Amino acid sequence: MSKQMQARNTPGRNEPKPPFPKQHQEGPGLESKLDPRPRYKAEAYRPAGKLKDKVALVTGGDSGIGRAVALLYAREGAKVAISYLPEEQSDADETVKAIEGAGGTCVPIAGDLTDAAFCDQLVEQVVQQFGKLDILVANAGHQNRKKTLEEVTDEEFDRTFKTNIYSYFRLSRAALRHMQPGSAIIATSSETGLFGSRYLPDYSATKGAINAFTKTLAMNLLDKHIRVNAVAPGPVWTPLNASDAGETPDKVAKFGSDSPMGRPAQPEELAPSYVFLASNADSSYISGIVLQVMGGETTGG
Ligand code: NAD
Ligand code: MG
């Protein structure tokens, strides 16, 4: 193992820390414009064929956490489809290239998940392409900070809920028309769904809803042998915060500094937990959990 990789195996030692360059993007943000570029390749990770012959759909797989998950799934042997917004085509192209470079297969499908019909079409397209669907990762998310509740327009509230929780419900419903025993559904929640977050009223509420929906669907699908879990990340260095309309360039520069490790996670530090929850060799007795990947932040209970 190279010296660089040995250093990367020591938790947090070598990961980028704030202050970052001051920056802001219009939403949806592009990973290619983020400085420094997020780490998503998980070079220290050793795949073991855990998802061999599986088919996975990762929403928001063009960038951030979704990109890292899509790549790791492919390295574990899954065929992958990613969804994203049309404006993010260049990021999606890079994800496809990374997956193909690792010897995997990735089908990119652009579309708006706030559109109910697209949620159904997306699942159908994946099944048409690969003949089945074993793993759904409902990861796409929309987030804009607001100082007061007055700033939360009905339109924005709808957009946040339709992107974050309606699509999780709609994609799950569509996926269940095809999923066989042994399949897995995984959602991306957030620490804001556990703690609340002062300036993210609509977003935090969707993440709380994701947690409750995850537990409920997990119970509902026990007899079908389909497991349902969520991952709750702390701050992660992705385009989401740099393109948050309520976030200033100064705040982006300090992103993650108030977390216990004094830094945000890199996407590659999130992806293995999604492998764990998808792999029946790893987590066959786990369903209905919200797995906290929060950099040393702890919760009660
Ligand atoms: P990201 O911007 O890279 O990914 C979010 C993705 O959501 C985008 O790439 C986009 O493709 C997709 N998306 C947004 N609106 C959409 C729409 N209407 N239709 C289709 N796709 C849409 O950022 P990320 O941080 O990797 O976000 C992934 C998930 O992680 C989100 O659910 C987010 O809430 C969650 N999360 C992020 C953090 C963080 O600090 N970055 C922390 C906790 C949870
Ligand atoms: Mg993106």
Tab-separated table of C-alpha atoms in Angstrom, residues 3-233:
chain	number	residue	atom	x	y	z
A	3	LYS	CA	2.227	5.953	1.801
A	4	GLN	CA	-0.583	8.142	0.592
A	5	MET	CA	-3.111	5.323	0.959
A	6	GLN	CA	-1.774	4.401	4.408
A	7	ALA	CA	-2.318	7.978	5.485
A	8	ARG	CA	-5.841	7.879	4.047
A	9	ASN	CA	-6.575	4.824	6.213
A	10	THR	CA	-5.980	6.843	9.364
A	11	PRO	CA	-9.348	8.463	10.041
A	12	GLY	CA	-9.489	12.054	8.983
A	13	ARG	CA	-5.761	12.675	8.975
A	14	ASN	CA	-5.437	13.696	5.425
A	15	GLU	CA	-8.901	14.940	4.498
A	16	PRO	CA	-9.487	18.531	3.365
A	17	LYS	CA	-10.398	20.854	6.226
A	18	PRO	CA	-11.901	24.352	6.269
A	19	PRO	CA	-11.207	27.097	5.456
A	20	PHE	CA	-12.059	26.351	1.824
A	21	PRO	CA	-12.053	28.994	-0.918
A	22	LYS	CA	-15.089	31.275	-0.710
A	23	GLN	CA	-17.500	30.187	-3.420
A	24	HIS	CA	-21.103	30.107	-4.548
A	25	GLN	CA	-22.945	28.473	-7.462
A	26	GLU	CA	-26.433	28.779	-8.881
A	27	GLY	CA	-28.447	25.592	-8.275
A	28	PRO	CA	-28.244	22.816	-9.277
A	29	GLY	CA	-24.558	22.953	-8.435
A	30	LEU	CA	-21.876	21.215	-10.437
A	31	GLU	CA	-19.201	19.106	-8.801
A	32	SER	CA	-16.765	20.141	-11.547
A	33	LYS	CA	-16.960	23.740	-10.252
A	34	LEU	CA	-16.375	22.879	-6.606
A	35	ASP	CA	-12.989	23.844	-5.160
A	36	PRO	CA	-11.430	21.621	-3.894
A	37	ARG	CA	-12.962	18.787	-5.916
A	38	PRO	CA	-14.695	16.244	-3.679
A	39	ARG	CA	-13.006	12.889	-3.144
A	40	TYR	CA	-15.212	10.110	-4.457
A	41	LYS	CA	-12.928	7.366	-5.738
A	42	ALA	CA	-12.409	5.487	-2.434
A	43	GLU	CA	-8.983	4.307	-3.522
A	44	ALA	CA	-8.253	2.637	-0.169
A	45	TYR	CA	-11.443	0.542	-0.447
A	46	ARG	CA	-11.117	-3.102	-1.463
A	47	PRO	CA	-14.182	-4.461	-3.300
A	48	ALA	CA	-15.205	-8.096	-2.788
A	49	GLY	CA	-17.938	-8.779	-5.348
A	50	LYS	CA	-20.631	-8.014	-2.760
A	51	LEU	CA	-23.113	-6.734	-5.350
A	52	LYS	CA	-22.212	-9.061	-8.203
A	53	ASP	CA	-24.980	-9.261	-10.850
A	54	LYS	CA	-27.200	-6.786	-8.965
A	55	VAL	CA	-28.869	-3.848	-10.688
A	56	ALA	CA	-28.927	-0.541	-8.809
A	57	LEU	CA	-30.593	2.826	-9.431
A	58	VAL	CA	-28.952	5.780	-7.689
A	59	THR	CA	-30.827	9.087	-7.921
A	60	GLY	CA	-28.575	12.130	-7.826
A	61	GLY	CA	-25.795	9.788	-8.973
A	62	ASP	CA	-24.141	12.481	-11.098
A	63	SER	CA	-22.403	14.145	-8.176
A	64	GLY	CA	-21.677	14.189	-4.466
A	65	ILE	CA	-22.669	11.214	-2.328
A	66	GLY	CA	-24.616	9.612	-5.192
A	67	ARG	CA	-21.596	9.614	-7.499
A	68	ALA	CA	-19.409	7.960	-4.851
A	69	VAL	CA	-22.116	5.351	-4.183
A	70	ALA	CA	-22.656	4.631	-7.890
A	71	LEU	CA	-18.930	4.088	-8.419
A	72	LEU	CA	-18.514	1.843	-5.374
A	73	TYR	CA	-21.588	-0.205	-6.341
A	74	ALA	CA	-20.078	-0.713	-9.796
A	75	ARG	CA	-16.744	-1.723	-8.255
A	76	GLU	CA	-18.672	-4.247	-6.124
A	77	GLY	CA	-20.083	-5.754	-9.327
A	78	ALA	CA	-23.471	-4.042	-9.759
A	79	LYS	CA	-24.796	-2.613	-13.000
A	80	VAL	CA	-25.775	0.958	-12.240
A	81	ALA	CA	-28.235	3.559	-13.510
A	82	ILE	CA	-27.969	7.145	-12.305
A	83	SER	CA	-30.546	9.914	-12.492
A	84	TYR	CA	-29.910	13.664	-12.386
A	85	LEU	CA	-31.262	16.962	-13.724
A	86	PRO	CA	-30.544	17.830	-17.401
A	87	GLU	CA	-28.378	20.805	-16.281
A	88	GLU	CA	-26.018	18.308	-14.631
A	89	GLN	CA	-25.154	16.350	-17.789
A	90	SER	CA	-21.437	17.174	-17.564
A	91	ASP	CA	-21.208	15.791	-14.016
A	92	ALA	CA	-23.167	12.696	-15.095
A	93	ASP	CA	-20.739	12.192	-17.988
A	94	GLU	CA	-17.838	12.196	-15.527
A	95	THR	CA	-19.566	9.617	-13.315
A	96	VAL	CA	-20.173	7.351	-16.319
A	97	LYS	CA	-16.535	7.733	-17.331
A	98	ALA	CA	-15.298	6.871	-13.833
A	99	ILE	CA	-17.516	3.786	-13.668
A	100	GLU	CA	-16.546	2.601	-17.134
A	101	GLY	CA	-12.905	3.257	-16.248
A	102	ALA	CA	-13.355	0.880	-13.303
A	103	GLY	CA	-14.734	-1.782	-15.679
A	104	GLY	CA	-18.395	-1.171	-14.774
A	105	THR	CA	-21.600	-0.270	-16.609
A	106	CYS	CA	-23.537	2.939	-15.963
A	107	VAL	CA	-26.670	4.177	-17.707
A	108	PRO	CA	-27.346	7.913	-17.233
A	109	ILE	CA	-31.014	9.017	-17.225
A	110	ALA	CA	-31.830	12.731	-17.001
A	111	GLY	CA	-35.146	14.008	-15.663
A	112	ASP	CA	-36.982	15.911	-12.946
A	113	LEU	CA	-37.957	13.784	-9.937
A	114	THR	CA	-40.551	16.335	-8.792
A	115	ASP	CA	-42.555	15.062	-11.776
A	116	ALA	CA	-44.555	12.004	-10.662
A	117	ALA	CA	-44.585	10.494	-14.154
A	118	PHE	CA	-40.784	10.689	-14.394
A	119	CYS	CA	-40.391	8.657	-11.172
A	120	ASP	CA	-42.364	5.805	-12.776
A	121	GLN	CA	-40.636	6.176	-16.152
A	122	LEU	CA	-37.218	6.136	-14.528
A	123	VAL	CA	-37.808	2.802	-12.803
A	124	GLU	CA	-39.356	1.325	-15.961
A	125	GLN	CA	-36.397	2.469	-18.047
A	126	VAL	CA	-33.927	0.813	-15.670
A	127	VAL	CA	-35.891	-2.450	-15.768
A	128	GLN	CA	-36.109	-2.295	-19.568
A	129	GLN	CA	-32.382	-1.701	-19.801
A	130	PHE	CA	-31.164	-4.319	-17.325
A	131	GLY	CA	-34.152	-6.687	-16.968
A	132	LYS	CA	-34.580	-6.129	-13.214
A	133	LEU	CA	-33.997	-3.810	-10.252
A	134	ASP	CA	-32.412	-5.027	-7.003
A	135	ILE	CA	-31.266	-1.849	-5.246
A	136	LEU	CA	-32.908	1.576	-5.126
A	137	VAL	CA	-30.919	4.439	-3.627
A	138	ALA	CA	-33.266	7.415	-3.180
A	139	ASN	CA	-30.541	9.993	-2.761
A	140	ALA	CA	-31.546	13.089	-4.778
A	141	GLY	CA	-32.180	16.107	-2.603
A	142	HIS	CA	-33.007	19.805	-2.746
A	143	GLN	CA	-31.921	22.264	-0.051
A	144	ASN	CA	-32.119	26.040	0.357
A	145	ARG	CA	-31.547	27.744	3.695
A	146	LYS	CA	-34.041	30.400	4.891
A	147	LYS	CA	-33.635	32.807	7.794
A	148	THR	CA	-37.341	32.894	8.675
A	149	LEU	CA	-40.398	30.800	7.944
A	150	GLU	CA	-41.799	33.777	6.041
A	151	GLU	CA	-39.163	33.126	3.379
A	152	VAL	CA	-40.447	29.605	2.744
A	153	THR	CA	-42.799	30.089	-0.204
A	154	ASP	CA	-45.388	27.446	-1.031
A	155	GLU	CA	-43.512	26.803	-4.254
A	156	GLU	CA	-40.215	26.195	-2.454
A	157	PHE	CA	-41.887	24.035	0.200
A	158	ASP	CA	-43.423	21.927	-2.587
A	159	ARG	CA	-40.122	21.612	-4.402
A	160	THR	CA	-38.260	20.471	-1.301
A	161	PHE	CA	-40.918	17.923	-0.371
A	162	LYS	CA	-41.418	16.659	-3.925
A	163	THR	CA	-37.697	16.198	-4.496
A	164	ASN	CA	-36.781	14.705	-1.131
A	165	ILE	CA	-39.729	12.651	0.131
A	166	TYR	CA	-42.392	12.353	-2.604
A	167	SER	CA	-39.794	10.923	-4.974
A	168	TYR	CA	-38.604	8.433	-2.325
A	169	PHE	CA	-42.211	7.248	-1.929
A	170	ARG	CA	-42.949	7.240	-5.681
A	171	LEU	CA	-39.708	5.499	-6.659
A	172	SER	CA	-40.177	2.891	-3.921
A	173	ARG	CA	-43.735	2.199	-5.085
A	174	ALA	CA	-42.581	1.833	-8.686
A	175	ALA	CA	-39.539	-0.272	-7.741
A	176	LEU	CA	-41.660	-2.667	-5.673
A	177	ARG	CA	-43.531	-3.652	-8.827
A	178	HIS	CA	-40.267	-5.349	-9.867
A	179	MET	CA	-38.197	-6.075	-6.765
A	180	GLN	CA	-37.633	-9.686	-5.754
A	181	PRO	CA	-36.798	-11.075	-2.290
A	182	GLY	CA	-33.277	-10.015	-1.344
A	183	SER	CA	-33.675	-6.523	-2.776
A	184	ALA	CA	-32.837	-3.381	-0.816
A	185	ILE	CA	-34.056	0.206	-0.647
A	186	ILE	CA	-31.777	2.872	0.824
A	187	ALA	CA	-32.586	6.556	1.287
A	188	THR	CA	-30.291	9.448	2.029
A	189	SER	CA	-31.535	11.190	5.152
A	190	SER	CA	-29.544	13.811	7.095
A	191	GLU	CA	-28.537	14.725	10.630
A	192	THR	CA	-31.050	17.566	10.226
A	193	GLY	CA	-33.815	14.931	10.273
A	194	LEU	CA	-32.645	13.894	13.753
A	195	PHE	CA	-31.766	17.259	15.295
A	196	GLY	CA	-33.730	19.785	13.225
A	197	SER	CA	-31.778	22.685	11.758
A	198	ARG	CA	-32.420	26.324	12.526
A	199	TYR	CA	-32.396	27.599	8.941
A	200	LEU	CA	-33.660	24.502	7.112
A	201	PRO	CA	-37.316	24.136	8.148
A	202	ASP	CA	-38.683	22.474	4.998
A	203	TYR	CA	-35.539	20.409	4.296
A	204	SER	CA	-35.250	19.091	7.877
A	205	ALA	CA	-38.930	18.156	7.849
A	206	THR	CA	-38.422	16.072	4.690
A	207	LYS	CA	-35.509	14.268	6.327
A	208	GLY	CA	-37.621	13.498	9.419
A	209	ALA	CA	-40.293	12.174	7.069
A	210	ILE	CA	-37.685	10.057	5.268
A	211	ASN	CA	-36.710	8.472	8.600
A	212	ALA	CA	-40.305	7.630	9.545
A	213	PHE	CA	-41.113	6.371	6.043
A	214	THR	CA	-37.982	4.191	6.078
A	215	LYS	CA	-38.976	2.515	9.342
A	216	THR	CA	-42.561	2.032	8.208
A	217	LEU	CA	-41.705	0.617	4.799
A	218	ALA	CA	-39.120	-1.656	6.421
A	219	MET	CA	-41.848	-3.180	8.616
A	220	ASN	CA	-44.232	-3.424	5.687
A	221	LEU	CA	-41.741	-5.305	3.497
A	222	LEU	CA	-40.369	-7.798	6.037
A	223	ASP	CA	-42.521	-10.606	4.629
A	224	LYS	CA	-41.292	-9.800	1.125
A	225	HIS	CA	-37.656	-10.059	2.281
A	226	ILE	CA	-36.896	-6.562	1.056
A	227	ARG	CA	-34.869	-4.448	3.476
A	228	VAL	CA	-35.273	-0.681	3.799
A	229	ASN	CA	-32.741	1.578	5.519
A	230	ALA	CA	-31.492	5.153	5.473
A	231	VAL	CA	-28.128	6.828	5.894
A	232	ALA	CA	-27.972	10.095	7.846
A	233	PRO	CA	-24.840	12.035	6.880
